[in-house]
mmCIF file with all atom_site columns, C-alpha atoms in Angstrom:
data_model
loop_
_atom_site.group_PDB
_atom_site.id
_atom_site.type_symbol
_atom_site.label_atom_id
_atom_site.label_alt_id
_atom_site.label_comp_id
_atom_site.label_asym_id
_atom_site.label_entity_id
_atom_site.label_seq_id
_atom_site.pdbx_PDB_ins_code
_atom_site.Cartn_x
_atom_site.Cartn_y
_atom_site.Cartn_z
_atom_site.occupancy
_atom_site.B_iso_or_equiv
_atom_site.pdbx_formal_charge
_atom_site.auth_seq_id
_atom_site.auth_comp_id
_atom_site.auth_asym_id
_atom_site.auth_atom_id
_atom_site.pdbx_PDB_model_num
ATOM 1   C CA . MET A 1 1   ? 83.247 121.299 130.806 1.00 0.00 ? 5   MET A CA 1
ATOM 2   C CA . LYS A 1 2   ? 80.963 123.009 128.377 1.00 0.00 ? 6   LYS A CA 1
ATOM 3   C CA . ARG A 1 3   ? 77.238 122.139 127.716 1.00 0.00 ? 7   ARG A CA 1
ATOM 4   C CA . VAL A 1 4   ? 76.465 121.764 124.030 1.00 0.00 ? 8   VAL A CA 1
ATOM 5   C CA . LYS A 1 5   ? 72.947 121.590 122.741 1.00 0.00 ? 9   LYS A CA 1
ATOM 6   C CA . VAL A 1 6   ? 72.705 118.701 120.283 1.00 0.00 ? 10  VAL A CA 1
ATOM 7   C CA . PHE A 1 7   ? 69.003 118.591 119.605 1.00 0.00 ? 11  PHE A CA 1
ATOM 8   C CA . GLU A 1 8   ? 66.208 121.241 120.026 1.00 0.00 ? 12  GLU A CA 1
ATOM 9   C CA . SER A 1 9   ? 64.121 118.815 122.025 1.00 0.00 ? 13  SER A CA 1
ATOM 10  C CA . LEU A 1 10  ? 63.986 115.280 123.344 1.00 0.00 ? 14  LEU A CA 1
ATOM 11  C CA . ASP A 1 11  ? 61.295 114.602 120.801 1.00 0.00 ? 15  ASP A CA 1
ATOM 12  C CA . LYS A 1 12  ? 63.604 115.695 117.861 1.00 0.00 ? 16  LYS A CA 1
ATOM 13  C CA . ALA A 1 13  ? 66.232 113.300 119.311 1.00 0.00 ? 17  ALA A CA 1
ATOM 14  C CA . GLN A 1 14  ? 63.693 110.448 119.558 1.00 0.00 ? 18  GLN A CA 1
ATOM 15  C CA . ASP A 1 15  ? 62.798 111.015 115.921 1.00 0.00 ? 19  ASP A CA 1
ATOM 16  C CA . ILE A 1 16  ? 66.440 110.579 114.848 1.00 0.00 ? 20  ILE A CA 1
ATOM 17  C CA . PHE A 1 17  ? 66.918 107.515 116.985 1.00 0.00 ? 21  PHE A CA 1
ATOM 18  C CA . GLY A 1 18  ? 63.664 105.999 115.617 1.00 0.00 ? 22  GLY A CA 1
ATOM 19  C CA . VAL A 1 19  ? 65.594 105.493 112.332 1.00 0.00 ? 23  VAL A CA 1
ATOM 20  C CA . LYS A 1 20  ? 68.988 104.273 113.698 1.00 0.00 ? 24  LYS A CA 1
ATOM 21  C CA . SER A 1 21  ? 70.746 103.358 116.974 1.00 0.00 ? 25  SER A CA 1
ATOM 22  C CA . PHE A 1 22  ? 73.780 105.609 116.608 1.00 0.00 ? 26  PHE A CA 1
ATOM 23  C CA . VAL A 1 23  ? 74.298 109.371 116.004 1.00 0.00 ? 27  VAL A CA 1
ATOM 24  C CA . LYS A 1 24  ? 77.861 110.570 115.427 1.00 0.00 ? 28  LYS A CA 1
ATOM 25  C CA . LEU A 1 25  ? 78.784 114.062 116.465 1.00 0.00 ? 29  LEU A CA 1
ATOM 26  C CA . VAL A 1 26  ? 81.641 116.106 116.099 1.00 0.00 ? 30  VAL A CA 1
ATOM 27  C CA . ILE A 1 27  ? 82.037 118.930 118.816 1.00 0.00 ? 31  ILE A CA 1
ATOM 28  C CA . GLY A 1 28  ? 85.143 120.937 118.279 1.00 0.00 ? 32  GLY A CA 1
ATOM 29  C CA . LYS A 1 29  ? 87.726 118.229 117.683 1.00 0.00 ? 33  LYS A CA 1
ATOM 30  C CA . THR A 1 30  ? 85.902 115.575 119.861 1.00 0.00 ? 34  THR A CA 1
ATOM 31  C CA . GLU A 1 31  ? 84.122 112.810 118.013 1.00 0.00 ? 35  GLU A CA 1
ATOM 32  C CA . ILE A 1 32  ? 81.176 111.604 120.066 1.00 0.00 ? 36  ILE A CA 1
ATOM 33  C CA . CYS A 1 33  ? 78.808 108.629 119.485 1.00 0.00 ? 37  CYS A CA 1
ATOM 34  C CA . LEU A 1 34  ? 75.354 109.060 120.881 1.00 0.00 ? 38  LEU A CA 1
ATOM 35  C CA . VAL A 1 35  ? 73.618 105.777 121.403 1.00 0.00 ? 39  VAL A CA 1
ATOM 36  C CA . LYS A 1 36  ? 69.967 105.091 122.439 1.00 0.00 ? 40  LYS A CA 1
ATOM 37  C CA . PHE A 1 37  ? 69.608 101.928 124.604 1.00 0.00 ? 41  PHE A CA 1
ATOM 38  C CA . GLU A 1 38  ? 66.473 101.139 126.601 1.00 0.00 ? 42  GLU A CA 1
ATOM 39  C CA . ASN A 1 39  ? 64.984 104.551 126.426 1.00 0.00 ? 43  ASN A CA 1
ATOM 40  C CA . HIS A 1 40  ? 68.195 106.238 127.564 1.00 0.00 ? 44  HIS A CA 1
ATOM 41  C CA . ILE A 1 41  ? 70.599 108.332 125.402 1.00 0.00 ? 45  ILE A CA 1
ATOM 42  C CA . TYR A 1 42  ? 74.366 107.748 126.093 1.00 0.00 ? 46  TYR A CA 1
ATOM 43  C CA . ALA A 1 43  ? 77.201 109.771 124.877 1.00 0.00 ? 47  ALA A CA 1
ATOM 44  C CA . VAL A 1 44  ? 80.703 108.065 124.543 1.00 0.00 ? 48  VAL A CA 1
ATOM 45  C CA . SER A 1 45  ? 83.817 108.744 122.586 1.00 0.00 ? 49  SER A CA 1
ATOM 46  C CA . ASP A 1 46  ? 83.362 107.592 118.979 1.00 0.00 ? 50  ASP A CA 1
ATOM 47  C CA . ILE A 1 47  ? 87.050 106.471 118.900 1.00 0.00 ? 51  ILE A CA 1
ATOM 48  C CA . CYS A 1 48  ? 87.989 103.003 120.362 1.00 0.00 ? 52  CYS A CA 1
ATOM 49  C CA . PRO A 1 49  ? 90.944 103.341 122.765 1.00 0.00 ? 53  PRO A CA 1
ATOM 50  C CA . HIS A 1 50  ? 92.419 100.087 121.451 1.00 0.00 ? 54  HIS A CA 1
ATOM 51  C CA . GLN A 1 51  ? 93.123 100.815 117.776 1.00 0.00 ? 55  GLN A CA 1
ATOM 52  C CA . TYR A 1 52  ? 91.150 103.997 117.203 1.00 0.00 ? 56  TYR A CA 1
ATOM 53  C CA . GLU A 1 53  ? 88.183 102.485 115.032 1.00 0.00 ? 57  GLU A CA 1
ATOM 54  C CA . ASN A 1 54  ? 84.897 104.455 114.989 1.00 0.00 ? 58  ASN A CA 1
ATOM 55  C CA . LEU A 1 55  ? 82.512 102.798 117.344 1.00 0.00 ? 59  LEU A CA 1
ATOM 56  C CA . SER A 1 56  ? 79.485 104.414 115.561 1.00 0.00 ? 60  SER A CA 1
ATOM 57  C CA . LYS A 1 57  ? 80.179 101.727 112.990 1.00 0.00 ? 61  LYS A CA 1
ATOM 58  C CA . GLY A 1 58  ? 79.678 99.085  115.632 1.00 0.00 ? 62  GLY A CA 1
ATOM 59  C CA . GLN A 1 59  ? 76.671 97.619  117.408 1.00 0.00 ? 63  GLN A CA 1
ATOM 60  C CA . VAL A 1 60  ? 75.232 97.630  120.872 1.00 0.00 ? 64  VAL A CA 1
ATOM 61  C CA . THR A 1 61  ? 74.654 94.406  122.815 1.00 0.00 ? 65  THR A CA 1
ATOM 62  C CA . ALA A 1 62  ? 71.542 93.386  124.896 1.00 0.00 ? 66  ALA A CA 1
ATOM 63  C CA . TYR A 1 63  ? 73.626 94.125  127.994 1.00 0.00 ? 67  TYR A CA 1
ATOM 64  C CA . GLY A 1 64  ? 74.228 97.815  127.178 1.00 0.00 ? 68  GLY A CA 1
ATOM 65  C CA . GLU A 1 65  ? 77.801 97.583  125.732 1.00 0.00 ? 69  GLU A CA 1
ATOM 66  C CA . ILE A 1 66  ? 78.978 99.277  122.592 1.00 0.00 ? 70  ILE A CA 1
ATOM 67  C CA . VAL A 1 67  ? 81.031 96.811  120.425 1.00 0.00 ? 71  VAL A CA 1
ATOM 68  C CA . CYS A 1 68  ? 83.954 97.941  118.408 1.00 0.00 ? 72  CYS A CA 1
ATOM 69  C CA . PRO A 1 69  ? 83.711 96.645  114.769 1.00 0.00 ? 73  PRO A CA 1
ATOM 70  C CA . LEU A 1 70  ? 87.513 96.031  114.358 1.00 0.00 ? 74  LEU A CA 1
ATOM 71  C CA . HIS A 1 71  ? 88.394 93.621  117.290 1.00 0.00 ? 75  HIS A CA 1
ATOM 72  C CA . PHE A 1 72  ? 85.001 93.303  118.971 1.00 0.00 ? 76  PHE A CA 1
ATOM 73  C CA . TYR A 1 73  ? 86.014 94.983  122.367 1.00 0.00 ? 77  TYR A CA 1
ATOM 74  C CA . ARG A 1 74  ? 82.907 95.696  124.382 1.00 0.00 ? 78  ARG A CA 1
ATOM 75  C CA . PHE A 1 75  ? 82.549 98.800  126.531 1.00 0.00 ? 79  PHE A CA 1
ATOM 76  C CA . SER A 1 76  ? 79.910 99.661  128.988 1.00 0.00 ? 80  SER A CA 1
ATOM 77  C CA . LEU A 1 77  ? 77.699 102.554 127.860 1.00 0.00 ? 81  LEU A CA 1
ATOM 78  C CA . LYS A 1 78  ? 77.208 103.613 131.442 1.00 0.00 ? 82  LYS A CA 1
ATOM 79  C CA . THR A 1 79  ? 80.818 103.481 132.759 1.00 0.00 ? 83  THR A CA 1
ATOM 80  C CA . GLY A 1 80  ? 83.029 103.229 129.705 1.00 0.00 ? 84  GLY A CA 1
ATOM 81  C CA . SER A 1 81  ? 84.875 100.217 130.954 1.00 0.00 ? 85  SER A CA 1
ATOM 82  C CA . GLU A 1 82  ? 85.929 97.486  128.613 1.00 0.00 ? 86  GLU A CA 1
ATOM 83  C CA . CYS A 1 83  ? 84.226 94.231  129.848 1.00 0.00 ? 87  CYS A CA 1
ATOM 84  C CA . LEU A 1 84  ? 87.392 92.115  129.876 1.00 0.00 ? 88  LEU A CA 1
ATOM 85  C CA . ASN A 1 85  ? 89.777 95.001  130.929 1.00 0.00 ? 89  ASN A CA 1
ATOM 86  C CA . ARG A 1 86  ? 91.901 94.564  127.644 1.00 0.00 ? 90  ARG A CA 1
ATOM 87  C CA . THR A 1 87  ? 92.377 98.239  127.084 1.00 0.00 ? 91  THR A CA 1
ATOM 88  C CA . LYS A 1 88  ? 91.813 101.520 128.823 1.00 0.00 ? 92  LYS A CA 1
ATOM 89  C CA . ASP A 1 89  ? 88.303 102.828 129.325 1.00 0.00 ? 93  ASP A CA 1
ATOM 90  C CA . LEU A 1 90  ? 86.238 104.560 126.889 1.00 0.00 ? 94  LEU A CA 1
ATOM 91  C CA . LYS A 1 91  ? 85.562 108.245 127.632 1.00 0.00 ? 95  LYS A CA 1
ATOM 92  C CA . THR A 1 92  ? 81.830 108.898 128.526 1.00 0.00 ? 96  THR A CA 1
ATOM 93  C CA . PHE A 1 93  ? 79.942 112.171 128.506 1.00 0.00 ? 97  PHE A CA 1
ATOM 94  C CA . ARG A 1 94  ? 76.963 113.340 130.563 1.00 0.00 ? 98  ARG A CA 1
ATOM 95  C CA . VAL A 1 95  ? 73.612 113.777 128.581 1.00 0.00 ? 99  VAL A CA 1
ATOM 96  C CA . ARG A 1 96  ? 70.835 115.857 129.999 1.00 0.00 ? 100 ARG A CA 1
ATOM 97  C CA . ALA A 1 97  ? 67.502 116.753 128.457 1.00 0.00 ? 101 ALA A CA 1
ATOM 98  C CA . ASP A 1 98  ? 65.050 119.455 129.564 1.00 0.00 ? 102 ASP A CA 1
ATOM 99  C CA . GLN A 1 99  ? 62.388 121.602 127.995 1.00 0.00 ? 103 GLN A CA 1
ATOM 100 C CA . SER A 1 100 ? 64.927 123.589 125.996 1.00 0.00 ? 104 SER A CA 1
ATOM 101 C CA . GLY A 1 101 ? 66.763 120.612 124.369 1.00 0.00 ? 105 GLY A CA 1
ATOM 102 C CA . LEU A 1 102 ? 69.086 117.704 124.666 1.00 0.00 ? 106 LEU A CA 1
ATOM 103 C CA . PHE A 1 103 ? 72.654 118.625 125.872 1.00 0.00 ? 107 PHE A CA 1
ATOM 104 C CA . VAL A 1 104 ? 75.993 116.843 125.916 1.00 0.00 ? 108 VAL A CA 1
ATOM 105 C CA . TYR A 1 105 ? 78.704 118.012 128.450 1.00 0.00 ? 109 TYR A CA 1
ATOM 106 C CA . CYS A 1 106 ? 82.087 117.735 126.957 1.00 0.00 ? 110 CYS A CA 1
#
């Protein structure tokens, strides 16, 4: 697992998330969706495990679930599990911030 710096600081990340809820990243061949929800930043696979739609085109519920825009499957941002167990879990990634930046572990 490698640590990848995605923002120079938490403040820079907050500036981006002030404009939108999602940030799509590509690290190597991995597509990642960063989501700000209730002052936390989560990182999940941007690809829905059901039929491979981009989750960064979806939305986030008030319950902290990212919703696939294709068939409306809902995945927990914290655990990656689909709320009705209709498909396999969404891959999640650790996110850490410190004085030197915001990092995703993938």
